[in-house]
Short mmCIF file of C-alpha atoms in Angstrom, two decimals:
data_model
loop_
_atom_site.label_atom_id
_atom_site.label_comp_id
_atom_site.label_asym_id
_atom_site.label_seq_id
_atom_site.Cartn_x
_atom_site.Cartn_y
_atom_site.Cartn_z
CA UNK A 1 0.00 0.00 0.00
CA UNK A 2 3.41 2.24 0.52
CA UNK A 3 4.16 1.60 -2.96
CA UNK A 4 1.17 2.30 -4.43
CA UNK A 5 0.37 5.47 -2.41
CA UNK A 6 3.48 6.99 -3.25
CA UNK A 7 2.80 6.16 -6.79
CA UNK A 8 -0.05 8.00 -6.37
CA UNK A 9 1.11 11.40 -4.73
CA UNK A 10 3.70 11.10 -8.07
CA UNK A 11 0.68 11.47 -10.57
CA UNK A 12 -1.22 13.93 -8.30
CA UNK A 13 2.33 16.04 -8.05
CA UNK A 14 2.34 16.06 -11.88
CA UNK A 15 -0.96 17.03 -12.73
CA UNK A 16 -0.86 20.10 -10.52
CA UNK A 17 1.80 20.75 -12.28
CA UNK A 18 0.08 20.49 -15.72
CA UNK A 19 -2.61 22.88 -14.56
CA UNK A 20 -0.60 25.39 -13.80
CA UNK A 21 -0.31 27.96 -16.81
CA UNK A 22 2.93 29.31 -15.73
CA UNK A 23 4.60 26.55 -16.32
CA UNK A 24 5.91 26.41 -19.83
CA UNK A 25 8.92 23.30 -19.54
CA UNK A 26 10.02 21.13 -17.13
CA UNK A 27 11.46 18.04 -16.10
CA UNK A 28 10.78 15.22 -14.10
CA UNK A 29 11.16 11.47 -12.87
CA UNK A 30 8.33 9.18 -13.14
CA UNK A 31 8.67 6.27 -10.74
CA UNK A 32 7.60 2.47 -12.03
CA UNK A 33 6.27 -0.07 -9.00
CA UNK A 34 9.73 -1.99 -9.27
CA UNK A 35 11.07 1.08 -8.45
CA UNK A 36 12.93 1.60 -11.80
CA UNK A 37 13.64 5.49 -12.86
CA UNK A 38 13.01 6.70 -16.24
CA UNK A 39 13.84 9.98 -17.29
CA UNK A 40 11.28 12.21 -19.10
CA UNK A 41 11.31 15.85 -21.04
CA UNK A 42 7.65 17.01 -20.19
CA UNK A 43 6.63 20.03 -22.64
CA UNK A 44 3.32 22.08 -21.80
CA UNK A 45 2.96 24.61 -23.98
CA UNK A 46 0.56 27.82 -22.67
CA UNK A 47 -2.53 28.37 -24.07
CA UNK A 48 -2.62 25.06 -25.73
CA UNK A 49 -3.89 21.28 -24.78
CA UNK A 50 -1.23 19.22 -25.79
CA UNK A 51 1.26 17.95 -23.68
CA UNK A 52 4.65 16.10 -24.84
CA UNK A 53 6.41 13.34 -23.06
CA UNK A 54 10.02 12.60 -24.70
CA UNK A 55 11.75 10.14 -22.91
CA UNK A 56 15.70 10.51 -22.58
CA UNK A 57 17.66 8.72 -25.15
CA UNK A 58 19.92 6.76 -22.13
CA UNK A 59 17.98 3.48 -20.97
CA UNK A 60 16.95 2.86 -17.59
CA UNK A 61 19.46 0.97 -15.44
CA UNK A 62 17.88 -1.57 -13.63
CA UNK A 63 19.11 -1.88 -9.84
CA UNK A 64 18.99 -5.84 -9.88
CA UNK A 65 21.08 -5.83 -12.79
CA UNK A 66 23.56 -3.44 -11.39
CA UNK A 67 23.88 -5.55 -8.76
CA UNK A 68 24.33 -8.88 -10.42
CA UNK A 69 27.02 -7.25 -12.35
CA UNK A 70 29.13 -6.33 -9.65
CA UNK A 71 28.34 -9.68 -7.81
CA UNK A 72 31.38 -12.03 -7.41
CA UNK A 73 30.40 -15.51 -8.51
CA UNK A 74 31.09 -17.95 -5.67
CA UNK A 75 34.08 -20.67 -5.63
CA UNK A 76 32.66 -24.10 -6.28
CA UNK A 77 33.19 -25.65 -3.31
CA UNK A 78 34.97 -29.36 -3.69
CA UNK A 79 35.91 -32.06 -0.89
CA UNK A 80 38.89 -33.67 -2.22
CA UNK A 81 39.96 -36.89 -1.14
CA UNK A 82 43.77 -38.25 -2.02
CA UNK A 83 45.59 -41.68 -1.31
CA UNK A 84 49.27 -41.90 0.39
CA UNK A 85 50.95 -41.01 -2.92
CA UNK A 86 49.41 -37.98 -3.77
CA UNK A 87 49.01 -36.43 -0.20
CA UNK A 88 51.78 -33.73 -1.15
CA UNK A 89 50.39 -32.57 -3.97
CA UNK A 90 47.00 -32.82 -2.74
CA UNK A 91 47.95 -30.46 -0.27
CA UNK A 92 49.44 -27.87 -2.91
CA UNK A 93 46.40 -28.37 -4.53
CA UNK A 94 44.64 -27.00 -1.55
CA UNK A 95 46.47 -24.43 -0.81
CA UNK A 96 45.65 -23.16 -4.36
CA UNK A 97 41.98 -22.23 -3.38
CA UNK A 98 39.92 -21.69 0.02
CA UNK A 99 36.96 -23.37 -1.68
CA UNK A 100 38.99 -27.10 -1.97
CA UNK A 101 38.69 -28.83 1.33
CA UNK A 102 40.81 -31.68 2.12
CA UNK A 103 39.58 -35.24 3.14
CA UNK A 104 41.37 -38.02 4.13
CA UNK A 105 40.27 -41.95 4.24
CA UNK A 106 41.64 -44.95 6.60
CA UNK A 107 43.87 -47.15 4.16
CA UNK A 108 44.26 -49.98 5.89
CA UNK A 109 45.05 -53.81 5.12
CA UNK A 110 43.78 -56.90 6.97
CA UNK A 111 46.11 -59.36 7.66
CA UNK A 112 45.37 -61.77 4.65
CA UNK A 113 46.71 -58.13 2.48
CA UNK A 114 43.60 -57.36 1.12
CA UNK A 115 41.97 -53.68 1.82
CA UNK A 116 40.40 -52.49 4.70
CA UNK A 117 39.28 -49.17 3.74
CA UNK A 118 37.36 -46.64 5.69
CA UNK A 119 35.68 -43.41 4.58
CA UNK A 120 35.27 -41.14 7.64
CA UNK A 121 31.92 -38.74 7.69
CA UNK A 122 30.58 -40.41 4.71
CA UNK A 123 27.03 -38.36 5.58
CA UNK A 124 29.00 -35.00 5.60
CA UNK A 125 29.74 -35.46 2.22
CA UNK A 126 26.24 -35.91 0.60
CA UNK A 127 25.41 -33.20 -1.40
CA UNK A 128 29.17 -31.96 -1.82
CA UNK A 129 30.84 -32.05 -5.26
CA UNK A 130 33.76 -34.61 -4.55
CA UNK A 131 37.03 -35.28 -5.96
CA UNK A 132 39.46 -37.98 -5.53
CA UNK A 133 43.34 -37.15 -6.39
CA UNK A 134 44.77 -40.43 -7.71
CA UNK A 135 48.59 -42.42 -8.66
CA UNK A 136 48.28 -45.55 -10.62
CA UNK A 137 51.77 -45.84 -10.16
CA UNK A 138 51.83 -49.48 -9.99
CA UNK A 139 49.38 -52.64 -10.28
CA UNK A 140 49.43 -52.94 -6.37
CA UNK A 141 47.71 -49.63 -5.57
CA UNK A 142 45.58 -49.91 -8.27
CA UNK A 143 43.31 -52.12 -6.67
CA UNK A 144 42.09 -50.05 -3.11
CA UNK A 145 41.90 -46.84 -5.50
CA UNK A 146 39.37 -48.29 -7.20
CA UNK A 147 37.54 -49.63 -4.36
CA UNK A 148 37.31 -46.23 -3.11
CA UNK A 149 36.60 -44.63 -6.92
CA UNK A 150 33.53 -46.63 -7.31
CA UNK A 151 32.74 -46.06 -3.55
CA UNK A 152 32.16 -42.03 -3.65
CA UNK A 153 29.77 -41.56 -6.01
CA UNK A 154 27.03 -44.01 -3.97
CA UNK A 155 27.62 -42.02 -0.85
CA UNK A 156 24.39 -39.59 -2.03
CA UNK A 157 27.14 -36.53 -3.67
CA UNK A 158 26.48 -33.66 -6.02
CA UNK A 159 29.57 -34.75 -8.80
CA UNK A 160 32.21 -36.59 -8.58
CA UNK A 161 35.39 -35.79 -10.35
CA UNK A 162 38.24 -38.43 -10.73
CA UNK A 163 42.11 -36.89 -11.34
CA UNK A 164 44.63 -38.99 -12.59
CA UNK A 165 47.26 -36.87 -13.42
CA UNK A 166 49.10 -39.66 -15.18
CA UNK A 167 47.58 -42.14 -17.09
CA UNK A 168 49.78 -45.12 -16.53
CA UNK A 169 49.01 -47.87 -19.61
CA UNK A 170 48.99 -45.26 -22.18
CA UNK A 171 51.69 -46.12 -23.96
CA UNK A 172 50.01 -49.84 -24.72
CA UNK A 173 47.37 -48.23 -26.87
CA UNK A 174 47.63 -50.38 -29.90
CA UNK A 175 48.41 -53.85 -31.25
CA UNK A 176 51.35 -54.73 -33.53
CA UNK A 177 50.91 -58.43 -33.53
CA UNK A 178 48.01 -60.83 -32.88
CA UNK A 179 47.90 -61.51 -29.17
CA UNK A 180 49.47 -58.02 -27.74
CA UNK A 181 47.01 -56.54 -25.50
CA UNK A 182 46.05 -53.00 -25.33
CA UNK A 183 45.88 -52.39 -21.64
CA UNK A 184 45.11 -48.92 -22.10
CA UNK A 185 41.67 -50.16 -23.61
CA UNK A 186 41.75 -52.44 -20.84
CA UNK A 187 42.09 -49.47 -18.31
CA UNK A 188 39.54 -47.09 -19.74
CA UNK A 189 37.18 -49.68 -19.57
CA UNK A 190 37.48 -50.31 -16.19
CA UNK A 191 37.31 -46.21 -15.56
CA UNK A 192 33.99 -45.90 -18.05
CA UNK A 193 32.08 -47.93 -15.30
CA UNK A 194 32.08 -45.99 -12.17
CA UNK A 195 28.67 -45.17 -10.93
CA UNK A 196 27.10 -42.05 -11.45
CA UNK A 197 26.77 -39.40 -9.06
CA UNK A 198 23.34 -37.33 -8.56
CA UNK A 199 24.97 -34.78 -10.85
CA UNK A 200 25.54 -37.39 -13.42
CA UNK A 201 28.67 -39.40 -15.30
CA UNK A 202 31.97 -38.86 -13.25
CA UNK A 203 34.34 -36.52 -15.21
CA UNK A 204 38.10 -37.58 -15.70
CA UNK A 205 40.90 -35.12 -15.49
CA UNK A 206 44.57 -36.68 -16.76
CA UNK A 207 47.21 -34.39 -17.96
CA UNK A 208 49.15 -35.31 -21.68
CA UNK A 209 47.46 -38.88 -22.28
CA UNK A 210 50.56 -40.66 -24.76
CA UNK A 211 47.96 -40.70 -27.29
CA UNK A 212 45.16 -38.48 -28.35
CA UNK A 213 42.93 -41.21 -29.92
CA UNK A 214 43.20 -42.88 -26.35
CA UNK A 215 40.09 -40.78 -25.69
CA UNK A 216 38.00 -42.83 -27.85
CA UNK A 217 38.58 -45.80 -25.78
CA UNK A 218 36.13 -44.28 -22.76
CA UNK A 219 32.63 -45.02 -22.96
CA UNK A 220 29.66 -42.75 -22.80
CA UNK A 221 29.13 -43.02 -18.95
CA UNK A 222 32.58 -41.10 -18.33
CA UNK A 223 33.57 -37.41 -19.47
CA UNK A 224 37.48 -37.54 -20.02
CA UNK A 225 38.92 -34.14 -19.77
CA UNK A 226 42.64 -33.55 -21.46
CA UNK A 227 44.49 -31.26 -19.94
CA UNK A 228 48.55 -30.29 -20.66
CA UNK A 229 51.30 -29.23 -18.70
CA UNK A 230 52.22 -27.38 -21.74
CA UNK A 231 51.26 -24.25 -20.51
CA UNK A 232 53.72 -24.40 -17.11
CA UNK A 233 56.35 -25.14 -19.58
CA UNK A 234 55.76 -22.25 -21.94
CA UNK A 235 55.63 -19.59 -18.87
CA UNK A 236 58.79 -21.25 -17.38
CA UNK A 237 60.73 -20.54 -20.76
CA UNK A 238 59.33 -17.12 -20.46
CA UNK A 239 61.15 -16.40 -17.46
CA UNK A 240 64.47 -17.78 -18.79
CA UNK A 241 66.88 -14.95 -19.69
CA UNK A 242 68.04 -16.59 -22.65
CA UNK A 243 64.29 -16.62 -23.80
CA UNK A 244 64.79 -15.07 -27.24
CA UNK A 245 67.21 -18.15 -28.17
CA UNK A 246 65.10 -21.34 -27.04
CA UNK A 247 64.32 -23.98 -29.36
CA UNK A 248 62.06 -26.97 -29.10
CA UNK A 249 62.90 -30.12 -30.35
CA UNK A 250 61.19 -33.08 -30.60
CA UNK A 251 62.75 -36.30 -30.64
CA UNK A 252 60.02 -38.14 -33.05
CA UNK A 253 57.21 -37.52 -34.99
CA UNK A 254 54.73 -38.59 -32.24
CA UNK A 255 55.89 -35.86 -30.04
CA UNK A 256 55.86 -33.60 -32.84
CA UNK A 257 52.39 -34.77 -33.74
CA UNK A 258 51.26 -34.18 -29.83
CA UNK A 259 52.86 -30.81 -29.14
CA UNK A 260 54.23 -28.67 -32.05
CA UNK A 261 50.83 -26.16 -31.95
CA UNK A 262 50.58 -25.68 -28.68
CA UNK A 263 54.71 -24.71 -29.26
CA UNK A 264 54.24 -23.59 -33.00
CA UNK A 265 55.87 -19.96 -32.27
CA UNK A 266 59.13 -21.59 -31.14
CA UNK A 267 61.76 -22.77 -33.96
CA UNK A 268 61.21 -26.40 -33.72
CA UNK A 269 63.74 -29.33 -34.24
CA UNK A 270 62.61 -32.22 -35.50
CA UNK A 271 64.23 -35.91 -34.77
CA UNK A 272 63.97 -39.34 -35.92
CA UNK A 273 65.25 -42.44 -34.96
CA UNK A 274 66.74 -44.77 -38.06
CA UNK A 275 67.78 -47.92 -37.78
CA UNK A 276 70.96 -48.90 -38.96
CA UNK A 277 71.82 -52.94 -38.70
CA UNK A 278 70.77 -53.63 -34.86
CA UNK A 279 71.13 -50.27 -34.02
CA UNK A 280 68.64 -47.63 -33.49
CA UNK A 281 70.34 -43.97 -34.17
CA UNK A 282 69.08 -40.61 -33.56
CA UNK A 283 68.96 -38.26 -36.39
CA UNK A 284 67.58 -34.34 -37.30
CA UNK A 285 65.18 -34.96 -39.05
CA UNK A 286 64.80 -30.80 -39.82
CA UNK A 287 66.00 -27.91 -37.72
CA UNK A 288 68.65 -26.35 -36.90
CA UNK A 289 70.37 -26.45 -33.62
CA UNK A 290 73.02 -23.87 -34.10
CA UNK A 291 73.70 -21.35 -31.60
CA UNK A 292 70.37 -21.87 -29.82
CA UNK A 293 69.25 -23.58 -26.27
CA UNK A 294 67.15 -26.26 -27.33
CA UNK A 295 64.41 -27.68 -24.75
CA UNK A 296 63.36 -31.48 -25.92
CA UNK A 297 59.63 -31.80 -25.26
CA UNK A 298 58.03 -35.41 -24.81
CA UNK A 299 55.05 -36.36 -23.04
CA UNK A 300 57.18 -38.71 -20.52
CA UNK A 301 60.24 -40.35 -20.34
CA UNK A 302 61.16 -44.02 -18.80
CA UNK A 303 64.58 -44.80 -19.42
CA UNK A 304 65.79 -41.98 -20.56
CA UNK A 305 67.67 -43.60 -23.73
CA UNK A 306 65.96 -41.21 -26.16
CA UNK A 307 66.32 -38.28 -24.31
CA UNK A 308 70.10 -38.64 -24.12
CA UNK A 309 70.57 -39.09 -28.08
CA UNK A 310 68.70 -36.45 -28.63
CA UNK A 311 71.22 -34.47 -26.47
CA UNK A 312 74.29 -35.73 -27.94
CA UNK A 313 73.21 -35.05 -31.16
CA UNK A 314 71.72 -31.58 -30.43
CA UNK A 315 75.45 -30.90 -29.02
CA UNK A 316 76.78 -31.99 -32.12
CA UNK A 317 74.87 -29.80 -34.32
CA UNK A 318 76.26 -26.61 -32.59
CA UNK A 319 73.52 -26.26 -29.51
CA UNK A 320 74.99 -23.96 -26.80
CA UNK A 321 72.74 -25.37 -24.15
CA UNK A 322 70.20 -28.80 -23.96
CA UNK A 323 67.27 -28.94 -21.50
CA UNK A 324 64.37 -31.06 -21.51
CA UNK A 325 60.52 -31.36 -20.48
CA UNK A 326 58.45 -34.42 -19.82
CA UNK A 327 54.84 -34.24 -18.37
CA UNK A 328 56.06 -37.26 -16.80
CA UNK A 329 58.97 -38.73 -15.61
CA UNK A 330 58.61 -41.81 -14.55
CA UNK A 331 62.00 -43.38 -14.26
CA UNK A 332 61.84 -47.43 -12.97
CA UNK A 333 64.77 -48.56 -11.18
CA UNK A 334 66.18 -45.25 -10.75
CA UNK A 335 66.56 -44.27 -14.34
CA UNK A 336 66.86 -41.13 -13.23
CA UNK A 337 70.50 -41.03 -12.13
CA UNK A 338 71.32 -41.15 -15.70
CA UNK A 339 71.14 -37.86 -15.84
CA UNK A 340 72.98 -37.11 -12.90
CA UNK A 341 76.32 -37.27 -15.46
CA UNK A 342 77.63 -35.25 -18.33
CA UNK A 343 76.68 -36.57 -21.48
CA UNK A 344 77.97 -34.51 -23.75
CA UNK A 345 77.30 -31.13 -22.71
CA UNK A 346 78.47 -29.29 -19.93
CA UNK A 347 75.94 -29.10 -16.90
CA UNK A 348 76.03 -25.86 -14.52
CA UNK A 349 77.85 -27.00 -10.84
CA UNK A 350 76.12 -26.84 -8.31
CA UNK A 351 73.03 -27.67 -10.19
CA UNK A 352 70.43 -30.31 -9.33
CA UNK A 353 69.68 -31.06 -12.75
CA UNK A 354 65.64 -31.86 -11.98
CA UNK A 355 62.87 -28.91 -11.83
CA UNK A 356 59.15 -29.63 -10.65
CA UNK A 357 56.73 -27.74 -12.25
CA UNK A 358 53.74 -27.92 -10.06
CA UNK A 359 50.49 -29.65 -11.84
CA UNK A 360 48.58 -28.13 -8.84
CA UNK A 361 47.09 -24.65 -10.30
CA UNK A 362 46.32 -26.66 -13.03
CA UNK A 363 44.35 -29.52 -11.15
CA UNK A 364 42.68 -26.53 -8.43
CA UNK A 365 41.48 -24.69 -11.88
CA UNK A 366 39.91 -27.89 -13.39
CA UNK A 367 38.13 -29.03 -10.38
CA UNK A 368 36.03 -25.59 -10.48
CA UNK A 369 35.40 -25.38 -13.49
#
């Protein structure tokens, strides 16, 4: 009633106003009910009847729009739960937004070796969009992950997300002769049947998958989201003060295949590997190495072998300085200290030769999207 007799008083303000003869122009603000201003020109001309309204060019701003433009959309909130592996980065991960909260489960065994696995406050999580932070890294852990994969979703949440930064059987993705096995088929099957959630099929994040037709091997009750490291690598060479003179190299075709447009405004180096007798040689393919610091980009590396040819024959093609990326390094039975050694080029003293470039801005992004 407020509302309306205020409206009121407005109309009975503005026709005193048109009855009085003096007046000859003015201007005023007619009020709507949803309290919305519009600005008029109001022309009364003495001595004659008509009366012109002319509303101002500038539209009316409405105050709930105002205010849902300066609103701040909220963080979506996400419970994420990690195994032993991943509790480090999990953490990071964390610490990357106020709106990822950290839960833990019981990973225990009973005495037979089997798992005896415990998922404290299930009921707190109902509703919650959950996330579980995974490591295939071998066949003995695979096991309990799962039992706790296909565990979440039942316990009544909003979405479940699954990240598995590293896809572990990738590189098994095809058949050469009758009988091999694709266990990365075998894999993505297994991942293609978790249950749904109440906000539908779980989605997959996994970082630089070996190979991109991999994602063909998921069924319809999964949604498998690619994501790079790619990106920390190009802002890390950004920083480098020898920016201007960086290369990338690849040291096959398939990495070429994988990478070269996200890294197309780099001079690339191309490699090959030819076989020669029983041998297996590293070549450049195209490129040239001359005078620049070349960074080899692959998706992962195991033993290393590659990686190392590539470097000696970099350094013999005039490179001034070799580095090299990998997504992952995996590195069984301590591959690693390979690199530990000169190979050919001359390392910097006092130099651990490994950098981590942390996966978990990328992961804390993904999981709010």
């Amino acid at each position: 009633m407020a509302a309306i007799s205020a409206q009121l008083a407005s109309f009975k303000s503005f026709s005193s106003l048109l009855n009085d003869k003096k007046c000859s122009r003015f201007r005023c603000q007619i009020k709507s009910f949803g309290n919305q201003h519009s600005n008029w020109s109001v022309e009364f001309l003495s001595g004659k009847e008509s009366v012109h309204l002319i509303r101002n060019s500038s539209p009316p701003i409405s105050m709930a729009a105002s205010a849902a433009g300066s609103a701040v959309k909220p963080a979506k909130k996400v419970c994420l739960f990690y195994c032993a592996e991943t509790e480090v980065l999990a953490k990071r991960i964390a610490a990357e937004s106020d709106a990822i909260e950290l839960r833990s489960i019981n990973w225990r065994t009973f005495d037979d070796g089997f798992p005896n696995l415990f998922i404290p406050n299930a009921n707190g999580i109902r509703g919650q969009n959950v996330a579980f932070l995974a490591s295939f890294s071998s066949p003995a852990v695979i096991f309990e992950q799962l039992s706790v994969i296909y565990a979440l979703p039942k316990l009544f949440i909003s979405s479940f997300t699954l990240v598995l930064p590293f896809f572990p059987t990738g590189t098994s993705e095809r058949m050469e002769d009758e009988g091999d096995v694709a266990t990365a088929f075998t894999l993505a099957r297994i991942l293609s049947h978790i249950p749904t959630s109440r906000g539908g099929p779980t989605s997959l994040v996994t970082f630089d998958i070996h190979a991109l037709q991999e994602r063909f091997y998921f069924g319809d009750t999964i949604l498998p989201c690619f994501e790079s490291g790619i990106p920390l690598l190009k802002n890390r060479l950004q920083k480098l003060p020898d920016s201007d003179k960086i290369s990338i190299a690849f040291p096959d075709d398939g990495a070429w295949k994988r990478f070269h447009k996200q890294l197309q405004h780099f001079p690339t180096i191309v490699c090959n590997k030819v076989r020669i007798g029983d041998q297996r040689i590293v070549r450049i393919k195209e490129g040239d190495a001359t005078g620049r610091h070349v960074v080899i980009v692959d998706d992962l590396v195991q033993s290393g072998g590659t990686l190392i040819e590539c470097q000696k024959v970099l350094a013999a093609s005039g490179a001034t300085k070799i580095s090299a990326y990998v997504t992952h390094g995996i590195f069984p039975k301590s591959s690693w200290q390979r690199f530990e050694h000169d190979n050919g080029v001359k390392q910097v003293k006092c130099k651990r030769p490994f950098e981590i470039l942390s996966l978990s801005g990328s992961i804390a992004a993904a999981l709010q999207v």
